JSON list of C-alpha atoms in Angstrom, two decimals:
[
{"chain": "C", "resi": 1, "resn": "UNK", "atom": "CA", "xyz": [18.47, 5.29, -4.46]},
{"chain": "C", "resi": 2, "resn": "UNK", "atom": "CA", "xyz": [20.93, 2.94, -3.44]},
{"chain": "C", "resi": 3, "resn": "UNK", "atom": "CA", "xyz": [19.62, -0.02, -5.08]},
{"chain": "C", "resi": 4, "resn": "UNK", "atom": "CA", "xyz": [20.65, -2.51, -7.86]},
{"chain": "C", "resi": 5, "resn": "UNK", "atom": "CA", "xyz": [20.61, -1.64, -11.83]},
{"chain": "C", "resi": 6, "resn": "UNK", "atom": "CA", "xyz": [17.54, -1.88, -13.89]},
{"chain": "C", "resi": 7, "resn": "UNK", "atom": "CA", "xyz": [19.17, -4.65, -15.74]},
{"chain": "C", "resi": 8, "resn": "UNK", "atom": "CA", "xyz": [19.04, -6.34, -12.11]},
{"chain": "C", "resi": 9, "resn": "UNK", "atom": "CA", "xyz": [15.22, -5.25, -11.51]},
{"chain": "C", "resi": 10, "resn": "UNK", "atom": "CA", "xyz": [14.31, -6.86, -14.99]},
{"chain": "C", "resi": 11, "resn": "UNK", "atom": "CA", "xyz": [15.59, -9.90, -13.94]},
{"chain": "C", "resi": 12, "resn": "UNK", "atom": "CA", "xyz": [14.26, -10.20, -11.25]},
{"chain": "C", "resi": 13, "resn": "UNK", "atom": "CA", "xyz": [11.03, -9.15, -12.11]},
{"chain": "C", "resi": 14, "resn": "UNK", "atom": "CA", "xyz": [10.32, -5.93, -12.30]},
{"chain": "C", "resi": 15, "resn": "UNK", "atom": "CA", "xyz": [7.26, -4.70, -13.68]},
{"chain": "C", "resi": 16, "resn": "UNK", "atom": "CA", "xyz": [8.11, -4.30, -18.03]},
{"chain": "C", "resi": 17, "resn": "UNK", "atom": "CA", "xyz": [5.18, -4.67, -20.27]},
{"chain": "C", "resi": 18, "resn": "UNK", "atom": "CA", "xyz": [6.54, -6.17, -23.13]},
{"chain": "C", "resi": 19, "resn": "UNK", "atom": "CA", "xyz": [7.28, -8.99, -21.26]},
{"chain": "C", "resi": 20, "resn": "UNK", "atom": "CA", "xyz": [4.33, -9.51, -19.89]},
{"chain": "C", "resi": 21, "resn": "UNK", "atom": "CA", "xyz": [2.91, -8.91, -22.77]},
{"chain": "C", "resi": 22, "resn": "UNK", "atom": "CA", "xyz": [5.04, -11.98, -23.83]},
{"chain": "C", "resi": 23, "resn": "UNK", "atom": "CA", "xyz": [3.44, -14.38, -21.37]},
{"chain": "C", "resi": 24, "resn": "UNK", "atom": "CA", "xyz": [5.17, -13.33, -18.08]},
{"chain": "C", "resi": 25, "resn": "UNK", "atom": "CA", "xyz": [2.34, -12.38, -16.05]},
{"chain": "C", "resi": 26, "resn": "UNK", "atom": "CA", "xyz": [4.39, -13.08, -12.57]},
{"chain": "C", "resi": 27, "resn": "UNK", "atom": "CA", "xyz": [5.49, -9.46, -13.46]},
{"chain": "C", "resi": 28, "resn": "UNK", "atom": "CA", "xyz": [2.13, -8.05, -12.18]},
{"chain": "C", "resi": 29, "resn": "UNK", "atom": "CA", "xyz": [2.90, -9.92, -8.55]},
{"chain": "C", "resi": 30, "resn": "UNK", "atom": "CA", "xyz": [6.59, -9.60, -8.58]},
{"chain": "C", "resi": 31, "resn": "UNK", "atom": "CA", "xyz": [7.48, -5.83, -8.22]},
{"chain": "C", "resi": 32, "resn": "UNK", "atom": "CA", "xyz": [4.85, -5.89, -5.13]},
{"chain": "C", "resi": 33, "resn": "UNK", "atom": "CA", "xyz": [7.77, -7.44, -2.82]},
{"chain": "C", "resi": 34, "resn": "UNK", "atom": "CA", "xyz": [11.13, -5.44, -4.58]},
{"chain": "C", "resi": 35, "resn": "UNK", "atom": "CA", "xyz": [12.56, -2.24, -4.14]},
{"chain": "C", "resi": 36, "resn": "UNK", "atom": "CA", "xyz": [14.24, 0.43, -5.96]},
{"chain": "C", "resi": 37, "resn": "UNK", "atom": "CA", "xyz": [16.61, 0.91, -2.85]},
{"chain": "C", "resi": 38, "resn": "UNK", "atom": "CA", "xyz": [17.25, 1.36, 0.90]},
{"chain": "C", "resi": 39, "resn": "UNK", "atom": "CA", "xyz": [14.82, 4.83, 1.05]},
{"chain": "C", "resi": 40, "resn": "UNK", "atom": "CA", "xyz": [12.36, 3.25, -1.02]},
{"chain": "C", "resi": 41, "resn": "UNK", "atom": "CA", "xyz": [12.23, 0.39, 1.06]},
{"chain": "C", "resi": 42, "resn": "UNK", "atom": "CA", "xyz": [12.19, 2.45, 4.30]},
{"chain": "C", "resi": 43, "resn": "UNK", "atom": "CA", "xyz": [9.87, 4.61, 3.37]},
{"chain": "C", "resi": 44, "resn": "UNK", "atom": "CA", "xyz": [7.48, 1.69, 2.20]},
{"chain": "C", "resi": 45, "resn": "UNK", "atom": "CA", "xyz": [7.85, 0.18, 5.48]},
{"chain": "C", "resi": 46, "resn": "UNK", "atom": "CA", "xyz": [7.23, 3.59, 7.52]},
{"chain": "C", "resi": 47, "resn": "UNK", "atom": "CA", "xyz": [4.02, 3.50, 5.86]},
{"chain": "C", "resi": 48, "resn": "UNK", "atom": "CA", "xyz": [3.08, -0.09, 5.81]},
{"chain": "C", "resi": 49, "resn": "UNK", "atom": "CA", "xyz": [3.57, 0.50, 9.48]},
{"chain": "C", "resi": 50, "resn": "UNK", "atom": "CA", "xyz": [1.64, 3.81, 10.15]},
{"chain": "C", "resi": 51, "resn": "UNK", "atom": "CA", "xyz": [-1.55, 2.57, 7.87]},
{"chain": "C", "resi": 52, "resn": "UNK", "atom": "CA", "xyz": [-0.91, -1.51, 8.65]},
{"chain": "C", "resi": 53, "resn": "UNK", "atom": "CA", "xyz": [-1.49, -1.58, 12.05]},
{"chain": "C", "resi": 54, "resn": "UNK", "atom": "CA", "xyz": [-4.60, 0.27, 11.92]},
{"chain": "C", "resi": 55, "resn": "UNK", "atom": "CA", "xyz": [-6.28, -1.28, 9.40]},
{"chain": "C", "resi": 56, "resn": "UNK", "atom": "CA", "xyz": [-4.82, -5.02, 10.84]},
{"chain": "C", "resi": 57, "resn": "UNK", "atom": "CA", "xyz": [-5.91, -4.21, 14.32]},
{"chain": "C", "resi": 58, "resn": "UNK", "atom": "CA", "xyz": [-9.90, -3.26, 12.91]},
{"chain": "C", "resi": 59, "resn": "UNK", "atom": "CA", "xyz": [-9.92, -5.79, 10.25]},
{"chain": "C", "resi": 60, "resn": "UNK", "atom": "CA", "xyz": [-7.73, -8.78, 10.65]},
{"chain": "C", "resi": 61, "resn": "UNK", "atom": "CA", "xyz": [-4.29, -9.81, 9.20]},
{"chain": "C", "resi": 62, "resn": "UNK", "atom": "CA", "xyz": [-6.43, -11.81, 6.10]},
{"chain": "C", "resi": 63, "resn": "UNK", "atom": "CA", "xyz": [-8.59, -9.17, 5.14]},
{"chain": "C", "resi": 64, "resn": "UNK", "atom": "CA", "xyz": [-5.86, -6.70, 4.95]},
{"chain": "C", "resi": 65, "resn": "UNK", "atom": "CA", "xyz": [-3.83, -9.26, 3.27]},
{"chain": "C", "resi": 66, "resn": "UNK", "atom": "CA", "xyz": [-6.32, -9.89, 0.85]},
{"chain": "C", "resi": 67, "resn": "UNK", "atom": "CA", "xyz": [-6.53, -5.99, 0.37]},
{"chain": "C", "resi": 68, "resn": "UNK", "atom": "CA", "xyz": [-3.44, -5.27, 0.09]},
{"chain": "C", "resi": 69, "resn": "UNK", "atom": "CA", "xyz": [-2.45, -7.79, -2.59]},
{"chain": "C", "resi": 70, "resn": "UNK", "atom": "CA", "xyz": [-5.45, -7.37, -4.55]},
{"chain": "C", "resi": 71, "resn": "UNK", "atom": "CA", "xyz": [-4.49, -3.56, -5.00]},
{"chain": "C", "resi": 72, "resn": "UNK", "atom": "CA", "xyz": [-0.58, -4.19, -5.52]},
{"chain": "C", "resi": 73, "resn": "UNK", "atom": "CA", "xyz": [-2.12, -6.48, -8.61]},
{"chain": "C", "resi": 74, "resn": "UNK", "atom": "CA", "xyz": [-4.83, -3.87, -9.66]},
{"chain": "C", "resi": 75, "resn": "UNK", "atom": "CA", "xyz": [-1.72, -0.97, -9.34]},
{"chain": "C", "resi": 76, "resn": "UNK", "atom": "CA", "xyz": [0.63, -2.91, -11.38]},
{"chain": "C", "resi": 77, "resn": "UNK", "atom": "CA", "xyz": [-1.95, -3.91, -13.96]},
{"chain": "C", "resi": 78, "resn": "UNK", "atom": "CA", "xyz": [-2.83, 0.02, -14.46]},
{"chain": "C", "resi": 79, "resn": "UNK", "atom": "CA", "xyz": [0.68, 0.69, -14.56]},
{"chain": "C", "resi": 80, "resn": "UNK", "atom": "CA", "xyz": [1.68, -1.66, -16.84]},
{"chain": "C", "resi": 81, "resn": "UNK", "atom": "CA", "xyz": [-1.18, -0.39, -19.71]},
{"chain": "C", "resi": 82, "resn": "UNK", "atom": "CA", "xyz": [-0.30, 3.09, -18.84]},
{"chain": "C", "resi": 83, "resn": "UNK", "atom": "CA", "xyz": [2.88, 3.31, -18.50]},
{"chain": "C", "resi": 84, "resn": "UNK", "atom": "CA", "xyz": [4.48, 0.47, -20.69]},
{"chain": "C", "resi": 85, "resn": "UNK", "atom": "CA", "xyz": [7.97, 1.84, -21.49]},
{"chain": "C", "resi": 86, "resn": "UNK", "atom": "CA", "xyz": [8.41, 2.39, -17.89]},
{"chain": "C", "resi": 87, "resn": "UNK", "atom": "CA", "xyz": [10.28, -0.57, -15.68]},
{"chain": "C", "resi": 88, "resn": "UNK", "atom": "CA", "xyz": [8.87, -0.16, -12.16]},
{"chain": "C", "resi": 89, "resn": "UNK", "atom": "CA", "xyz": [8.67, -1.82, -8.20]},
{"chain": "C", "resi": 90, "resn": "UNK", "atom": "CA", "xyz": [7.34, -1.23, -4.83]},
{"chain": "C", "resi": 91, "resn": "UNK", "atom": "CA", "xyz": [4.52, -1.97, -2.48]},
{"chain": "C", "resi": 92, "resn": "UNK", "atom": "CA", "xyz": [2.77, 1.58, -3.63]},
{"chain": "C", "resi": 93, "resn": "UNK", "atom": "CA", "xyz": [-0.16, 0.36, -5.32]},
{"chain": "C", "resi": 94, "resn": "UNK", "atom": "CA", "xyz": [-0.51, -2.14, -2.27]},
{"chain": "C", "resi": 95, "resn": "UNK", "atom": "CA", "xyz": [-0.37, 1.01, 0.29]},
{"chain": "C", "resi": 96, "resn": "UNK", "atom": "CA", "xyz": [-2.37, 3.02, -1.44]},
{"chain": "C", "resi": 97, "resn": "UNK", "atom": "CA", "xyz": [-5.25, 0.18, -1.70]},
{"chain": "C", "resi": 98, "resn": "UNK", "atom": "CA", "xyz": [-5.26, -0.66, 2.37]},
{"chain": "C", "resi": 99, "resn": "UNK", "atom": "CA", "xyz": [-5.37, 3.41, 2.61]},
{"chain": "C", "resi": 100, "resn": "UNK", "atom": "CA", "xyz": [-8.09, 3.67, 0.26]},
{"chain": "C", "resi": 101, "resn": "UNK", "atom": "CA", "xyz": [-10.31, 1.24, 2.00]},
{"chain": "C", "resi": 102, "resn": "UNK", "atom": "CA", "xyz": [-9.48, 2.76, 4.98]},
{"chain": "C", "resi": 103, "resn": "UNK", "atom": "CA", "xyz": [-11.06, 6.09, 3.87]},
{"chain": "C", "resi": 104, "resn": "UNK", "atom": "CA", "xyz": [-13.96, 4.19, 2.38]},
{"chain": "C", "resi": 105, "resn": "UNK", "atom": "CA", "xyz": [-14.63, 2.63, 5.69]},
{"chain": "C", "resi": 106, "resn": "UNK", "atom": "CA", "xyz": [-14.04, 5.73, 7.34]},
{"chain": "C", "resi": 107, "resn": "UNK", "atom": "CA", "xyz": [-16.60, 7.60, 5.26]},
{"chain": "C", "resi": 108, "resn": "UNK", "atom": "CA", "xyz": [-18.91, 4.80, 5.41]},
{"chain": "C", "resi": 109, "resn": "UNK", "atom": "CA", "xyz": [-18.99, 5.12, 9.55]},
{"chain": "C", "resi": 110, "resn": "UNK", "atom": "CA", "xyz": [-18.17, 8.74, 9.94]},
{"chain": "C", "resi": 111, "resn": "UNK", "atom": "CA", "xyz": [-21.80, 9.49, 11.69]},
{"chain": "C", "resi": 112, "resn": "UNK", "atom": "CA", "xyz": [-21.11, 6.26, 14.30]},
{"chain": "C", "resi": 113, "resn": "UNK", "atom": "CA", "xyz": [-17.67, 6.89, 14.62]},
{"chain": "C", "resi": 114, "resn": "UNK", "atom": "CA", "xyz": [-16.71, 9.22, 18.05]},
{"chain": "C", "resi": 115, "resn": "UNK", "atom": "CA", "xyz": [-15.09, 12.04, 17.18]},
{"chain": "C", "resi": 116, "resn": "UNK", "atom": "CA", "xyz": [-11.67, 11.02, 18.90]},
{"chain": "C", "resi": 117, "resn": "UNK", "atom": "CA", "xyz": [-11.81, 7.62, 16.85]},
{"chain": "C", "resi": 118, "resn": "UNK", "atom": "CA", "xyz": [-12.29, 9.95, 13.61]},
{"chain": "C", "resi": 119, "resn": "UNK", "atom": "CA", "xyz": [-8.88, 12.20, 14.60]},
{"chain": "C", "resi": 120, "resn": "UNK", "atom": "CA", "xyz": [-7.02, 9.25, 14.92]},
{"chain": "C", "resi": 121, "resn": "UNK", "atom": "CA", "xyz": [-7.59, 7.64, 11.26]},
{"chain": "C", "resi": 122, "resn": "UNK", "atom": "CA", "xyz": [-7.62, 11.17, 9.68]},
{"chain": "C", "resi": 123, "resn": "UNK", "atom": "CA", "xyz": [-4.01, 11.53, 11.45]},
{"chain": "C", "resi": 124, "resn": "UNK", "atom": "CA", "xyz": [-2.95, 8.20, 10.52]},
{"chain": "C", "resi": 125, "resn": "UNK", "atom": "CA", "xyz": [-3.87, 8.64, 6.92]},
{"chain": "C", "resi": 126, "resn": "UNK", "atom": "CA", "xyz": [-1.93, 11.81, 6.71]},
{"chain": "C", "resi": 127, "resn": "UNK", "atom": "CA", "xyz": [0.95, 10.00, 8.24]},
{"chain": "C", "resi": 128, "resn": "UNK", "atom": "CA", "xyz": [1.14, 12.35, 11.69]},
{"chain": "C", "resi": 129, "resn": "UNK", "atom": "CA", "xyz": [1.52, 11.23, 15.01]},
{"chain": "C", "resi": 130, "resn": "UNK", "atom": "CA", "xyz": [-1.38, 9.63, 16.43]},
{"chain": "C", "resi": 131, "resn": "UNK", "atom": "CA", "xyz": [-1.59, 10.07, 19.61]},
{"chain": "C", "resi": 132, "resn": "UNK", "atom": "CA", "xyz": [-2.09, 7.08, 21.76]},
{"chain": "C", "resi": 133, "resn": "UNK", "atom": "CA", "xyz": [-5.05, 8.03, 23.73]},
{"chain": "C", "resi": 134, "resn": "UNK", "atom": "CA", "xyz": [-6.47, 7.64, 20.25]},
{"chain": "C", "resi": 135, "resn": "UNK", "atom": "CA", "xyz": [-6.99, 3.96, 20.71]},
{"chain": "C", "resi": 136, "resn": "UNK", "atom": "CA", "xyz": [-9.08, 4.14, 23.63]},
{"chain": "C", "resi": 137, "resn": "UNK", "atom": "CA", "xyz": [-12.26, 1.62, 23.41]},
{"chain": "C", "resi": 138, "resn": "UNK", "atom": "CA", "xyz": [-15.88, 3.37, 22.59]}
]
């Protein structure tokens, strides 16, 4: 993917069980903020982007902050006891945590929610174009 070795990764912190297992615990946090390579990267970005601004605009930078981090630790703690031969990175578990809350929320409103309010997170969650008379206030 156009990225640096897996020697490189574990050194820099890379998600590896037996490490962590060993004491370094950093390796839950680390792999939240590195890459495997330029389309990893871009495609983490894309969807930070899509599913960030959303969530940032209706919630607040800390909340989603809080979110996101919270689930990159909770991702990387489930991948390190099922997965513990495997050396991994990336913001997925973080994504997939501001995402999930989103459809929480969204289920959790769907009756007070206006019907154009509710096409514009389903698109967003499926990553198609929203389109901006989407964001119109109720």
């Amino acid at each position: 993917m156009l990225g640096p070795s897996g020697e490189a990764f574990l050194k820099l912190g890379a998600k590896w069980t037996p490490l962590i297992l060993q004491g370094e615990v950093w390796r839950l946090v680390v792999p939240i903020f590195l890459h495997a390579g330029v389309v990893h990267i871009l495609a983490n970005m894309y969807a930070q982007i899509v599913v960030g601004y959303s969530s940032e605009t209706s919630w607040g930078t800390p909340t989603i902050a809080v979110i996101y981090f919270v689930s990159g630790l909770a991702g990387n703690i489930v991948s390190a006891y099922f997965s513990p031969g495997i050396l991994s990175v990336g913001a997925s578990g973080a994504i997939l945590g501001v995402i999930g809350a989103e459809v929480s929320q969204m289920i959790a409103t769907w009756q007070r929610t206006q019907a154009h309010l509710r096409m514009s997170k389903a698109k967003y969650l499926f990553f198609l174009p929203a389109d901006p008379r989407d964001h119109r206030s109720s």
